[in-house]
Coordinates of N, CA and C in Angstrom, one line a residue:
Chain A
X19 N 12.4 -39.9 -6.8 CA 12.2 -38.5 -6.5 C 10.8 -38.2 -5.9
X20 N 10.7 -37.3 -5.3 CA 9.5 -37.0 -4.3 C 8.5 -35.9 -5.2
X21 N 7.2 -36.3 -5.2 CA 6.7 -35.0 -5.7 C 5.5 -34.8 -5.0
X22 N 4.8 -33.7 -5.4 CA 3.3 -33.4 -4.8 C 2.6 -32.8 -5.9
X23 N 0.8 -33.2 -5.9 CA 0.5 -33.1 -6.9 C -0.9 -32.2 -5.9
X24 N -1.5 -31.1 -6.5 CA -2.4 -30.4 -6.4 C -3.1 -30.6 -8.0
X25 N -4.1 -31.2 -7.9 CA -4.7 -31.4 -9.2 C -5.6 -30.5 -9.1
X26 N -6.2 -29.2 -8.5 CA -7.2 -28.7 -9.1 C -6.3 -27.2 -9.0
X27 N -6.5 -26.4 -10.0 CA -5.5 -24.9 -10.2 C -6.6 -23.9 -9.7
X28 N -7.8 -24.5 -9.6 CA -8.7 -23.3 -9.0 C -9.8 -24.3 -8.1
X29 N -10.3 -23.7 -6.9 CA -11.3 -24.1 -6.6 C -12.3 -23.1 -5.8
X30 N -13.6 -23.3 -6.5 CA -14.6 -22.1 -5.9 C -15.7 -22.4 -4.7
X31 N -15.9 -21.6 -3.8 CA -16.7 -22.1 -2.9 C -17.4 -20.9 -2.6
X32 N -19.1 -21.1 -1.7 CA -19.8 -20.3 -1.3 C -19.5 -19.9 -0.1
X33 N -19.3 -18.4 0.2 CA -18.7 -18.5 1.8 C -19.7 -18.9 2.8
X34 N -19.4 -19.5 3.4 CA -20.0 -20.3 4.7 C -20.1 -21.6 4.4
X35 N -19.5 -22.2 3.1 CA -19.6 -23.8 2.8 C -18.4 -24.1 3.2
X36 N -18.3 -25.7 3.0 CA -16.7 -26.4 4.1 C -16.4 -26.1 1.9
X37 N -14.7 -25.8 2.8 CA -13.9 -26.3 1.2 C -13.2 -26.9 1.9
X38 N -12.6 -27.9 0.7 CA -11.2 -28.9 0.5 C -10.7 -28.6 -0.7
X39 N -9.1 -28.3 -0.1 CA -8.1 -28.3 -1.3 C -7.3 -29.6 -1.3
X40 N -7.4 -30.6 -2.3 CA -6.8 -31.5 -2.3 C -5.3 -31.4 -2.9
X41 N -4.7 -31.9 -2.2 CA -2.9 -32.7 -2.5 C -2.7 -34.2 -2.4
X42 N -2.3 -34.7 -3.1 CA -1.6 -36.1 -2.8 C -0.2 -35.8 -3.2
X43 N 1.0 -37.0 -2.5 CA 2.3 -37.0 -2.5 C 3.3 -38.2 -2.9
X44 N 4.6 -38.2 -3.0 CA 5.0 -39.1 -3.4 C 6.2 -39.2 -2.7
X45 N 6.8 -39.9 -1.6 CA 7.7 -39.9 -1.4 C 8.7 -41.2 -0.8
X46 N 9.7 -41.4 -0.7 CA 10.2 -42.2 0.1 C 10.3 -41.9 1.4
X47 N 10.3 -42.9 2.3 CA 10.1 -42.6 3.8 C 8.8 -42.3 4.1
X48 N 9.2 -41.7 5.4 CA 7.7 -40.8 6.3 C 7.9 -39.6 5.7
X49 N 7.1 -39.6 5.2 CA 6.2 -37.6 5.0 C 6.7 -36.5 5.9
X50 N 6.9 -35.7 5.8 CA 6.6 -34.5 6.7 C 5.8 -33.6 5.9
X51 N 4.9 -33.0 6.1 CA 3.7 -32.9 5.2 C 3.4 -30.9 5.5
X52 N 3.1 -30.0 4.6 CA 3.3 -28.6 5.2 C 1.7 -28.0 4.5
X53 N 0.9 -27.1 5.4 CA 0.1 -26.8 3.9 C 0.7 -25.1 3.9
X54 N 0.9 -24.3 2.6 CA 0.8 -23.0 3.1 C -0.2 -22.0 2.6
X55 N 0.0 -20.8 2.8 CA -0.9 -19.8 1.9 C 0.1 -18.6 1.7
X56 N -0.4 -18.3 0.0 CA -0.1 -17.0 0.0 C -0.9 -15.7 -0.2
X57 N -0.7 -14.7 -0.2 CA -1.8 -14.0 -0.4 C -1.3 -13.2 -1.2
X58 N -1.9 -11.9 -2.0 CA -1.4 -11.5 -2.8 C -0.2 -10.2 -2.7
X59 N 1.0 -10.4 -3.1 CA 2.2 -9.3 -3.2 C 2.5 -9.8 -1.7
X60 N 2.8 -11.4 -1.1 CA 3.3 -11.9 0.2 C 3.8 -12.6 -0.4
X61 N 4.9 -13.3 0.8 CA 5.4 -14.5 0.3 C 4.5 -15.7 0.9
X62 N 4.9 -16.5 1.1 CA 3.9 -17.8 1.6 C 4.0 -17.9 3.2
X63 N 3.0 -18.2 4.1 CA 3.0 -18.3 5.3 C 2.4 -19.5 5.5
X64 N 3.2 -20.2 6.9 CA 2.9 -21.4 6.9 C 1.6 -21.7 7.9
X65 N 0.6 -22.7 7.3 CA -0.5 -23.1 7.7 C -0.4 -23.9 9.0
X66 N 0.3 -25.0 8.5 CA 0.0 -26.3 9.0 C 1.0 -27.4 8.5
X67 N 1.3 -28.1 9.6 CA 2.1 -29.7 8.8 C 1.8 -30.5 10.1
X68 N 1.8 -31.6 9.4 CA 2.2 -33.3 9.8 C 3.1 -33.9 9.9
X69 N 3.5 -34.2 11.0 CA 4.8 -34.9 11.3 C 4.7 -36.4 11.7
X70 N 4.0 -36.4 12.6 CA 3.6 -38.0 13.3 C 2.5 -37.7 14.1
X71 N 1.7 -38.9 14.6 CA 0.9 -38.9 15.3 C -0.4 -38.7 14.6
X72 N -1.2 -37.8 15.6 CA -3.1 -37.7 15.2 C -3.3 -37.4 13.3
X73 N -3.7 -38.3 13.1 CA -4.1 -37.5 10.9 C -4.8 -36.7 10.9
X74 N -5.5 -35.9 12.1 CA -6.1 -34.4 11.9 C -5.6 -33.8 12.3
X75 N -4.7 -32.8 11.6 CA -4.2 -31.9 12.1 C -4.9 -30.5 12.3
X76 N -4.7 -29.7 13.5 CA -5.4 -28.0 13.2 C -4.4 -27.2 13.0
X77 N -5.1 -26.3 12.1 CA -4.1 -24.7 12.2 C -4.3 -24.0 12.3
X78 N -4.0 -22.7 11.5 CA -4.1 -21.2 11.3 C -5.1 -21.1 10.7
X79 N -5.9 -20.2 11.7 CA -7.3 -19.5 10.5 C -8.4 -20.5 10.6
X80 N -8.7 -21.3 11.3 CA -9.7 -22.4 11.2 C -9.7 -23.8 10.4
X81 N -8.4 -23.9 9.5 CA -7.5 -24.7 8.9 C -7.1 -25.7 9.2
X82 N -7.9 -26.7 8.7 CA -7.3 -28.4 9.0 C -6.9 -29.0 8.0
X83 N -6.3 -30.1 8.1 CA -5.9 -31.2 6.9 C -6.1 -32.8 7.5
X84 N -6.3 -33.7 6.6 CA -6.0 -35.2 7.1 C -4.9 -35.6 6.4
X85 N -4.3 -36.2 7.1 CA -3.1 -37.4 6.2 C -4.1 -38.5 6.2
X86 N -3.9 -39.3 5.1 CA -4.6 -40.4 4.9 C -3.3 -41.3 3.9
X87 N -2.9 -42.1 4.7 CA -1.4 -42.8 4.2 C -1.6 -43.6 3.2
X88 N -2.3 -44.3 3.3 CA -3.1 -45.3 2.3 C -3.7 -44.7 1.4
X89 N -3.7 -43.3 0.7 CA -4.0 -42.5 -0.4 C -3.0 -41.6 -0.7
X90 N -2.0 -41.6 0.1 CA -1.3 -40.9 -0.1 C -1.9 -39.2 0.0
X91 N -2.6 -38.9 0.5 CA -3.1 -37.7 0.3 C -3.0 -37.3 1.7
X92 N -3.3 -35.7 1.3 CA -2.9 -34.6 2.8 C -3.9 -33.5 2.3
X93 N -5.1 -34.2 2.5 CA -6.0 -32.9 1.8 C -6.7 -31.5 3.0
X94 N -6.7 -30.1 2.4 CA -6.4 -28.9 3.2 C -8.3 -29.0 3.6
X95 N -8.9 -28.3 4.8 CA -10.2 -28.3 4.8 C -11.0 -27.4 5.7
X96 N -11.7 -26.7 5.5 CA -12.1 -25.7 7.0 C -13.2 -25.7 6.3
X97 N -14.1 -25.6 7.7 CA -15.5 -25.9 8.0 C -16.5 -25.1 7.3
X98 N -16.2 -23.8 7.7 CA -17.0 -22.8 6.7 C -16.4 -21.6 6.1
X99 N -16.0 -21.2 4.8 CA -15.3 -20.7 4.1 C -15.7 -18.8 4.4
X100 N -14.2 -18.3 4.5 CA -14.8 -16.9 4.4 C -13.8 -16.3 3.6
X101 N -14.4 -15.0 2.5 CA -14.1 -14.5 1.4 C -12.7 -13.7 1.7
X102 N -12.5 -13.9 3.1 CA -11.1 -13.3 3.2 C -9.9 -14.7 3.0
X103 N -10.2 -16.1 3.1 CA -10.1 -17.0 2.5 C -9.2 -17.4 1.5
X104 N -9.6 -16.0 0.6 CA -9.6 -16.3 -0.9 C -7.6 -15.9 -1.1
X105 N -7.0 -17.3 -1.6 CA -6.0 -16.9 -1.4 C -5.3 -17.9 -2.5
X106 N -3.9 -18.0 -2.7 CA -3.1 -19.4 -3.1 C -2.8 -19.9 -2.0
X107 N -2.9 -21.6 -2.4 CA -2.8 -22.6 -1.6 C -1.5 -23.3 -1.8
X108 N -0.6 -23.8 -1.5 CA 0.8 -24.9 -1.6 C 0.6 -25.7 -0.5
X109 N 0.8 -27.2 -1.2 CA 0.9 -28.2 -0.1 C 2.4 -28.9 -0.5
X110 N 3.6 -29.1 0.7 CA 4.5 -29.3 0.7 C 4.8 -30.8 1.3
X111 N 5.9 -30.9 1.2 CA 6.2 -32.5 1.2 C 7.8 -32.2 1.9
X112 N 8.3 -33.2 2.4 CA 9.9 -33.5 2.6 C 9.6 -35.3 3.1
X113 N 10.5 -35.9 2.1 CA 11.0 -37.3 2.2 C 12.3 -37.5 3.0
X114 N 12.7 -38.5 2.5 CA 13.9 -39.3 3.2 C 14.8 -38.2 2.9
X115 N 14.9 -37.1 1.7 CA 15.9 -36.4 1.0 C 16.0 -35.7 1.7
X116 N 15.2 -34.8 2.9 CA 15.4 -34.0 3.8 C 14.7 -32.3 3.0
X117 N 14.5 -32.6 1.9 CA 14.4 -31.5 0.6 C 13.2 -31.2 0.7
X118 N 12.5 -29.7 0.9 CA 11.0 -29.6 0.7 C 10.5 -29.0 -0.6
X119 N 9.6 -30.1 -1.0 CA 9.0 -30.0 -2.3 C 7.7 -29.9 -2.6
X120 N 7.3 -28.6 -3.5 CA 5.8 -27.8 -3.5 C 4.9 -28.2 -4.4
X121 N 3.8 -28.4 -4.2 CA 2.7 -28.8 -5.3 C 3.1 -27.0 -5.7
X122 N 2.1 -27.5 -7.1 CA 2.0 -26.4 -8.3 C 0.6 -25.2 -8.1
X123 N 0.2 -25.5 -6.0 CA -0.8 -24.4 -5.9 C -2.0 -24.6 -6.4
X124 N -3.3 -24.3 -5.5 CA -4.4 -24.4 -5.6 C -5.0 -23.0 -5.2
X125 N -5.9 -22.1 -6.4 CA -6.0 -21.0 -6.2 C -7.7 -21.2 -5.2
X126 N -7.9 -20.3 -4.5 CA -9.4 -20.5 -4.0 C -9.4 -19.4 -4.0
X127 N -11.3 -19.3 -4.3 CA -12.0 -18.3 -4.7 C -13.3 -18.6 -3.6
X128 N -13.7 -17.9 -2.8 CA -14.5 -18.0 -1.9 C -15.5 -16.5 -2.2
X129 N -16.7 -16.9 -2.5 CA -17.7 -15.8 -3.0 C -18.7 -15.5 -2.1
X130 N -18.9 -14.3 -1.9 CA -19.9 -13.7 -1.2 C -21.1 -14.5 -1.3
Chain B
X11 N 3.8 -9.9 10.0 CA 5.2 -10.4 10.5 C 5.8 -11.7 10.5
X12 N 6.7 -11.8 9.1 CA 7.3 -13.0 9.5 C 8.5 -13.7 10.1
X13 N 9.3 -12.3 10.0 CA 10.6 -12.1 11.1 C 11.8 -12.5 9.4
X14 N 11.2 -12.4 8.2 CA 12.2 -12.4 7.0 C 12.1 -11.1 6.3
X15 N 13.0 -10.2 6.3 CA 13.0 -9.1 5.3 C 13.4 -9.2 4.1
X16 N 12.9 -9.1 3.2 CA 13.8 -9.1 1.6 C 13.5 -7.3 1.0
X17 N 14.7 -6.5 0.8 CA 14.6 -5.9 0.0 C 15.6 -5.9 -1.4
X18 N 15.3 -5.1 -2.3 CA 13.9 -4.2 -1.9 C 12.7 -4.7 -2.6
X19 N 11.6 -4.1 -2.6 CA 10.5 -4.9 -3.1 C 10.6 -5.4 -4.0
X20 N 10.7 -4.3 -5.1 CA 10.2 -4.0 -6.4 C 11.8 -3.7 -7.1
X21 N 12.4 -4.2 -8.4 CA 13.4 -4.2 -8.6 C 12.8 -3.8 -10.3
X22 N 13.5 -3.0 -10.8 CA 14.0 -2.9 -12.5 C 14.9 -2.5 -13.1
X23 N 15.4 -3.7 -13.8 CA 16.9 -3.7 -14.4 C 17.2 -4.2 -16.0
X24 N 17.9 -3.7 -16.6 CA 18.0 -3.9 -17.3 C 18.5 -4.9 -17.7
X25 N 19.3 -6.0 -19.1 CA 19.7 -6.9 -18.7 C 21.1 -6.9 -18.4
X26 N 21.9 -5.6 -18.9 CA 23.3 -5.2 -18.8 C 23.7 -4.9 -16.9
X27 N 22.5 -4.5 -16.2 CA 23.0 -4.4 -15.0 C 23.3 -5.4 -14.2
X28 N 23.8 -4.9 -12.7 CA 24.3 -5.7 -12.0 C 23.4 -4.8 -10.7
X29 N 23.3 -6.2 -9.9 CA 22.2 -5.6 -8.7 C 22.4 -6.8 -7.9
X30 N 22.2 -6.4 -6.3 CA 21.7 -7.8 -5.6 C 20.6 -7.6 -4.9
X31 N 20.1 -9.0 -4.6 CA 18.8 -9.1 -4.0 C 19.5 -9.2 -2.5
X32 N 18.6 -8.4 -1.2 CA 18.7 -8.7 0.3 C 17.9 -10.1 0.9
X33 N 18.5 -10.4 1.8 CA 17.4 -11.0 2.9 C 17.7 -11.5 3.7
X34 N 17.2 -11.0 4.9 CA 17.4 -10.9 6.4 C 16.7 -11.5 7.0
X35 N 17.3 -12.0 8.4 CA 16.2 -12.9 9.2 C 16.9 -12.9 10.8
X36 N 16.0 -13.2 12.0 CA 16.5 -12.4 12.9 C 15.7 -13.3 13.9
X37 N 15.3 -15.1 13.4 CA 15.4 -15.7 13.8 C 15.8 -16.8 14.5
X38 N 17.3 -16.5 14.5 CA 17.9 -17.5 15.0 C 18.1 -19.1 14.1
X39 N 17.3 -19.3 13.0 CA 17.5 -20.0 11.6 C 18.7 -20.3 11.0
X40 N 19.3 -21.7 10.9 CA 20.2 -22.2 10.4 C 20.5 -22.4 8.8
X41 N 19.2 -22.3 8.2 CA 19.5 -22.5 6.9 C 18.3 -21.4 6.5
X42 N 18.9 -21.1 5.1 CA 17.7 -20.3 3.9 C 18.2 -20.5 2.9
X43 N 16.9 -20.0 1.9 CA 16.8 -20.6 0.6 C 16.3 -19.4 0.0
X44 N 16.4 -19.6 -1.3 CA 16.0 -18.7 -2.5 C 15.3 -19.9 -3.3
X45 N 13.7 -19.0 -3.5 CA 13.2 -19.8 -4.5 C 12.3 -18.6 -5.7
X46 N 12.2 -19.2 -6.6 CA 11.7 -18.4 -8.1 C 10.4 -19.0 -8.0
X47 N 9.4 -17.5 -8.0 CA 8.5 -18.3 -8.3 C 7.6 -17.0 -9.3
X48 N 7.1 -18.0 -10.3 CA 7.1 -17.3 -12.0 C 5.6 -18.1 -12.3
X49 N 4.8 -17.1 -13.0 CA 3.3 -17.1 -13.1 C 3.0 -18.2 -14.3
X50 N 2.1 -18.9 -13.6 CA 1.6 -20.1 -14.3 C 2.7 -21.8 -14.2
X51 N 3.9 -21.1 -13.4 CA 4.9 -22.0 -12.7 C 5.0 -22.4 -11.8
X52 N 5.3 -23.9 -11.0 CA 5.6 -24.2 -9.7 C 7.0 -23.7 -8.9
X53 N 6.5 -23.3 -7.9 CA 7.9 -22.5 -6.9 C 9.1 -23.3 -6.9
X54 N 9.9 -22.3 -7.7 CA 11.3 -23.2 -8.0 C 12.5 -22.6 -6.8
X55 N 13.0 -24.1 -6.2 CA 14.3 -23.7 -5.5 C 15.5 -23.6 -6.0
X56 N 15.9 -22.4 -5.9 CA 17.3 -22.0 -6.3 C 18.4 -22.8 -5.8
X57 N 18.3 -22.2 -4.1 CA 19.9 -22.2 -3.9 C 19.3 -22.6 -2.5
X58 N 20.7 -23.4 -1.5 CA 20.1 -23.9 -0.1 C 21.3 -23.7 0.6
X59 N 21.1 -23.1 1.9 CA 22.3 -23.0 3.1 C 22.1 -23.2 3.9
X60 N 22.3 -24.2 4.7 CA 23.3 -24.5 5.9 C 24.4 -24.2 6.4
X61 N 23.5 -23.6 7.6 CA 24.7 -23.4 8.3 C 26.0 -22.3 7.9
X62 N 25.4 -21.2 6.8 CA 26.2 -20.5 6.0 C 26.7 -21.4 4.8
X63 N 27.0 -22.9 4.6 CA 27.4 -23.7 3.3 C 26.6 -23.8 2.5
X64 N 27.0 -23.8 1.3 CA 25.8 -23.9 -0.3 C 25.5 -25.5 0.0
X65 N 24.5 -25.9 0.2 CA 23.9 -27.5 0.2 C 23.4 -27.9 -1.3
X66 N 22.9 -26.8 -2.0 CA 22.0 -27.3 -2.8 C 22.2 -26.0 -4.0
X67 N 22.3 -26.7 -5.2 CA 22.1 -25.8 -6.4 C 21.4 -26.3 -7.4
X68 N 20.3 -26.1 -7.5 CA 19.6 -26.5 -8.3 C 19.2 -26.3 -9.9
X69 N 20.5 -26.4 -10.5 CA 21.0 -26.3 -12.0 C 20.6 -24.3 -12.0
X70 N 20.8 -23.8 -11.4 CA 20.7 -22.3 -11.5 C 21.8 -21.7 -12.3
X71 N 21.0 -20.6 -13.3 CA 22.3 -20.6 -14.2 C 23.5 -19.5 -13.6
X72 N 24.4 -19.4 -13.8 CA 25.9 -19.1 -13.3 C 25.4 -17.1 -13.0
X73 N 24.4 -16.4 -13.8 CA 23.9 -15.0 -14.0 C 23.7 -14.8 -12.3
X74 N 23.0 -15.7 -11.7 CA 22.9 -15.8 -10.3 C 23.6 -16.2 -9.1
X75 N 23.7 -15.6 -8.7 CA 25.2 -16.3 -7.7 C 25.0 -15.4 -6.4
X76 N 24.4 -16.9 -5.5 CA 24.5 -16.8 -4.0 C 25.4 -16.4 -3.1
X77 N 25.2 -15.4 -2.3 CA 26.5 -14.8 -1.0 C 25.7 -15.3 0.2
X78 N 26.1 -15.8 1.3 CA 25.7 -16.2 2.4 C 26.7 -15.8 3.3
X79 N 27.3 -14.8 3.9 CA 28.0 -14.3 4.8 C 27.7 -14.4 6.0
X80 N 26.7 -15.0 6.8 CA 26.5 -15.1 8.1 C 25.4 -16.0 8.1
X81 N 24.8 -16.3 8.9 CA 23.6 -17.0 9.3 C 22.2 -16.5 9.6
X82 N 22.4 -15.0 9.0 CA 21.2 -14.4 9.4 C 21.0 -14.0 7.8
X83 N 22.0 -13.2 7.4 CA 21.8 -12.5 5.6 C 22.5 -13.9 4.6
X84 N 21.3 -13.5 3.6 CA 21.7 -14.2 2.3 C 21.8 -13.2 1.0
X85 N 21.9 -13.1 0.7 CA 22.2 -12.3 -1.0 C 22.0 -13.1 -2.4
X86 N 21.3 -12.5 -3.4 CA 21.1 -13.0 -4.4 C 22.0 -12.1 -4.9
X87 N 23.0 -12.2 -5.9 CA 23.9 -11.2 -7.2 C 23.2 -11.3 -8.5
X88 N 23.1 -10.1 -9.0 CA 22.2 -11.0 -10.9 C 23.2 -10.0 -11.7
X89 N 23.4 -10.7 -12.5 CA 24.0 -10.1 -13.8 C 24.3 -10.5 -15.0
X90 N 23.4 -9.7 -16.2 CA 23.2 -9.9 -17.0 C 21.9 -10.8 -17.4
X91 N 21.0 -10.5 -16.8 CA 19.7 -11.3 -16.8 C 18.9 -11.6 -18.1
X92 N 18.2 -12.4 -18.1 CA 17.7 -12.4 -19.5 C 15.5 -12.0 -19.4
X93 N 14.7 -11.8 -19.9 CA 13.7 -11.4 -19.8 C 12.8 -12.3 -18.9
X94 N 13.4 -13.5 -19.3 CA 12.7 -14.9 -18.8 C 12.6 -15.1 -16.9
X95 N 13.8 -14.0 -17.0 CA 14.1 -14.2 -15.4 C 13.2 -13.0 -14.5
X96 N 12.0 -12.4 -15.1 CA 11.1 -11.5 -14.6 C 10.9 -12.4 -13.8
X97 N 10.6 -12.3 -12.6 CA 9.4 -13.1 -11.5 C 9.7 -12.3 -9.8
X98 N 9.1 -13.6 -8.9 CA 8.9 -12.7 -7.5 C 10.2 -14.2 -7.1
X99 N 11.0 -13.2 -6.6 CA 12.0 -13.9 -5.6 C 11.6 -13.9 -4.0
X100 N 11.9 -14.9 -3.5 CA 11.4 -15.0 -2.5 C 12.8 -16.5 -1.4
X101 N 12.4 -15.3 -0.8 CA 13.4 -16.3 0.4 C 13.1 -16.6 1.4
X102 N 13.3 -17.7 2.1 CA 13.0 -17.9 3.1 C 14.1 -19.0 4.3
X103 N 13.7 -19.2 5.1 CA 14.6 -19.4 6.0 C 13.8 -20.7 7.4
X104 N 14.8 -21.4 7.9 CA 14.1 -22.9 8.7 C 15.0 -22.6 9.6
X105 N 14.7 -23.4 10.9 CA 15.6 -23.9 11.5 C 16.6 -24.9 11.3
X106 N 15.9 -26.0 10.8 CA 16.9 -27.1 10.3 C 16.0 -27.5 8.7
X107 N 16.4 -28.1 8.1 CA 16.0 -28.8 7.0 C 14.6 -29.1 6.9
X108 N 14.1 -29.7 8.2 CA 13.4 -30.8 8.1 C 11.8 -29.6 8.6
X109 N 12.4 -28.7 8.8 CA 11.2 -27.8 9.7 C 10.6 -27.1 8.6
X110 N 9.5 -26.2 9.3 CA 8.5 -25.6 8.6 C 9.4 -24.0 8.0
X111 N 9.4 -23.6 7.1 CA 10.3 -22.3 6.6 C 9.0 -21.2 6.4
X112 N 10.0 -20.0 7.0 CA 9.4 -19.1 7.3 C 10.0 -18.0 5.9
X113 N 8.8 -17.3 4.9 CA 8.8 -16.4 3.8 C 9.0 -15.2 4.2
X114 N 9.9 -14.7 3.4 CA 9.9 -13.0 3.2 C 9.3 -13.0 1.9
X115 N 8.8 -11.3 2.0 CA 7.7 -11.0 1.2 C 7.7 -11.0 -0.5
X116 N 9.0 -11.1 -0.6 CA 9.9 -11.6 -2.2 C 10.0 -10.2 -2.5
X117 N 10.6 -10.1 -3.6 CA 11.0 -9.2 -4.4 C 11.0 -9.3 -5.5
X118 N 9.9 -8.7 -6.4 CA 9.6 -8.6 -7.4 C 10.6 -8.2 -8.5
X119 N 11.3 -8.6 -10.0 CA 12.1 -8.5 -10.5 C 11.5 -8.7 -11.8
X120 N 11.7 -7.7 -12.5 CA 11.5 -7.1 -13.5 C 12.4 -6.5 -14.7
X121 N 13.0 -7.8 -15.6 CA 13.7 -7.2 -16.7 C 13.2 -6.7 -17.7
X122 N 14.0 -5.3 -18.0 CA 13.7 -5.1 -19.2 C 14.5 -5.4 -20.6

């Protein structure tokens, strides 16, 4: 079975510092890898994914991630944080199952 | 703008009623999904369509029951709900399986 794991439920940053939301995953096959955001009384909107090719990927909003295979990890990262920022995080997965499956969300708090 | 409507927002029902959830999409999307997502919980997927066909039920109990009439609208039915089932419903919709899915704003549900 495939899963994804966001091990921190909160993470805080000074705005104008780089943050990283970390994910690692678990799947059979190749990854297809998604990050999203929600914001509050929205549904989720999608950031960013990895399919093949370059491990840095860019997105939405100044929003990067690496795939790093050999860790298994797809961790979210932008350069200098801004307090508009401050949102839920989900990092997504699809395996061989074709099925997409959500880490349990990383809240960020980006402070004045 | 995510090109997914769910109404209506805000729902309150008792647990003897009967009500359905909307959701519309107007992107040309082959498949959508209903997923539950409930505070201090990871985003749970309900129900999966392709192509208008049920693909996927994810032990959802029988009170809920998916209508997929076309390829653009989905419908949630609830009846007889229990308190537990308070959360933000939220649907959303892909082109194929394997792609990035696009959220509607959910719909907040609220038993009393």
């Amino acid at each position: 079975a495939q899963s994804v794991a966001q091990p921190e439920d909160q993470v805080n940053v000074a705005e104008g510092n780089p943050l990283t939301v970390k994910c690692t995953y678990s799947v059979s096959g190749n990854p297809y890898l998604f990050w999203y955001v929600q914001y509050p009384n929205r549904g989720l909107q999608f950031l960013l994914k990895y399919i093949t090719g370059d491990n840095l990927v860019k997105g939405s909003y100044g929003f990067e991630a690496e795939f790093n295979k050999s860790q298994t990890s797809f961790h979210l990262k932008k350069p200098s944080a801004l307090v508009s920022d401050s949102a839920l995080y989900f990092c997504a997965v699809i395996g061989a199952g074709n099925m997409l499956t959500f880490g349990g969300g990383t809240r960020l708090m980006v402070k004045p | 703008e995510t090109g997914v409507t769910q109404t209506p927002r805000h729902l309150v029902m008792g647990m003897t009623n009967k009500k359905s959830l909307k959701c519309e999409q107007h992107l040309g999307h082959n498949a959508m999904y209903w997923y539950k997502q409930s505070a201090k919980k990871p985003l749970e997927l309900m129900f999966v369509y392709n192509f208008k066909e049920q693909t996927e039920n994810n032990s959802v109990p029988s009170r809920f029951s998916p209508e997929c009439p076309n390829s653009s609208h989905l419908f949630l039915h609830l009846h007889t709900l229990q308190p537990e089932d308070s959360a933000l419903y939220l649907c959303a919709s892909s082109p194929g399986s394997n792609q990035p899915q696009h959220f509607g704003d959910g719909t907040r549900l609220s038993i009393l």
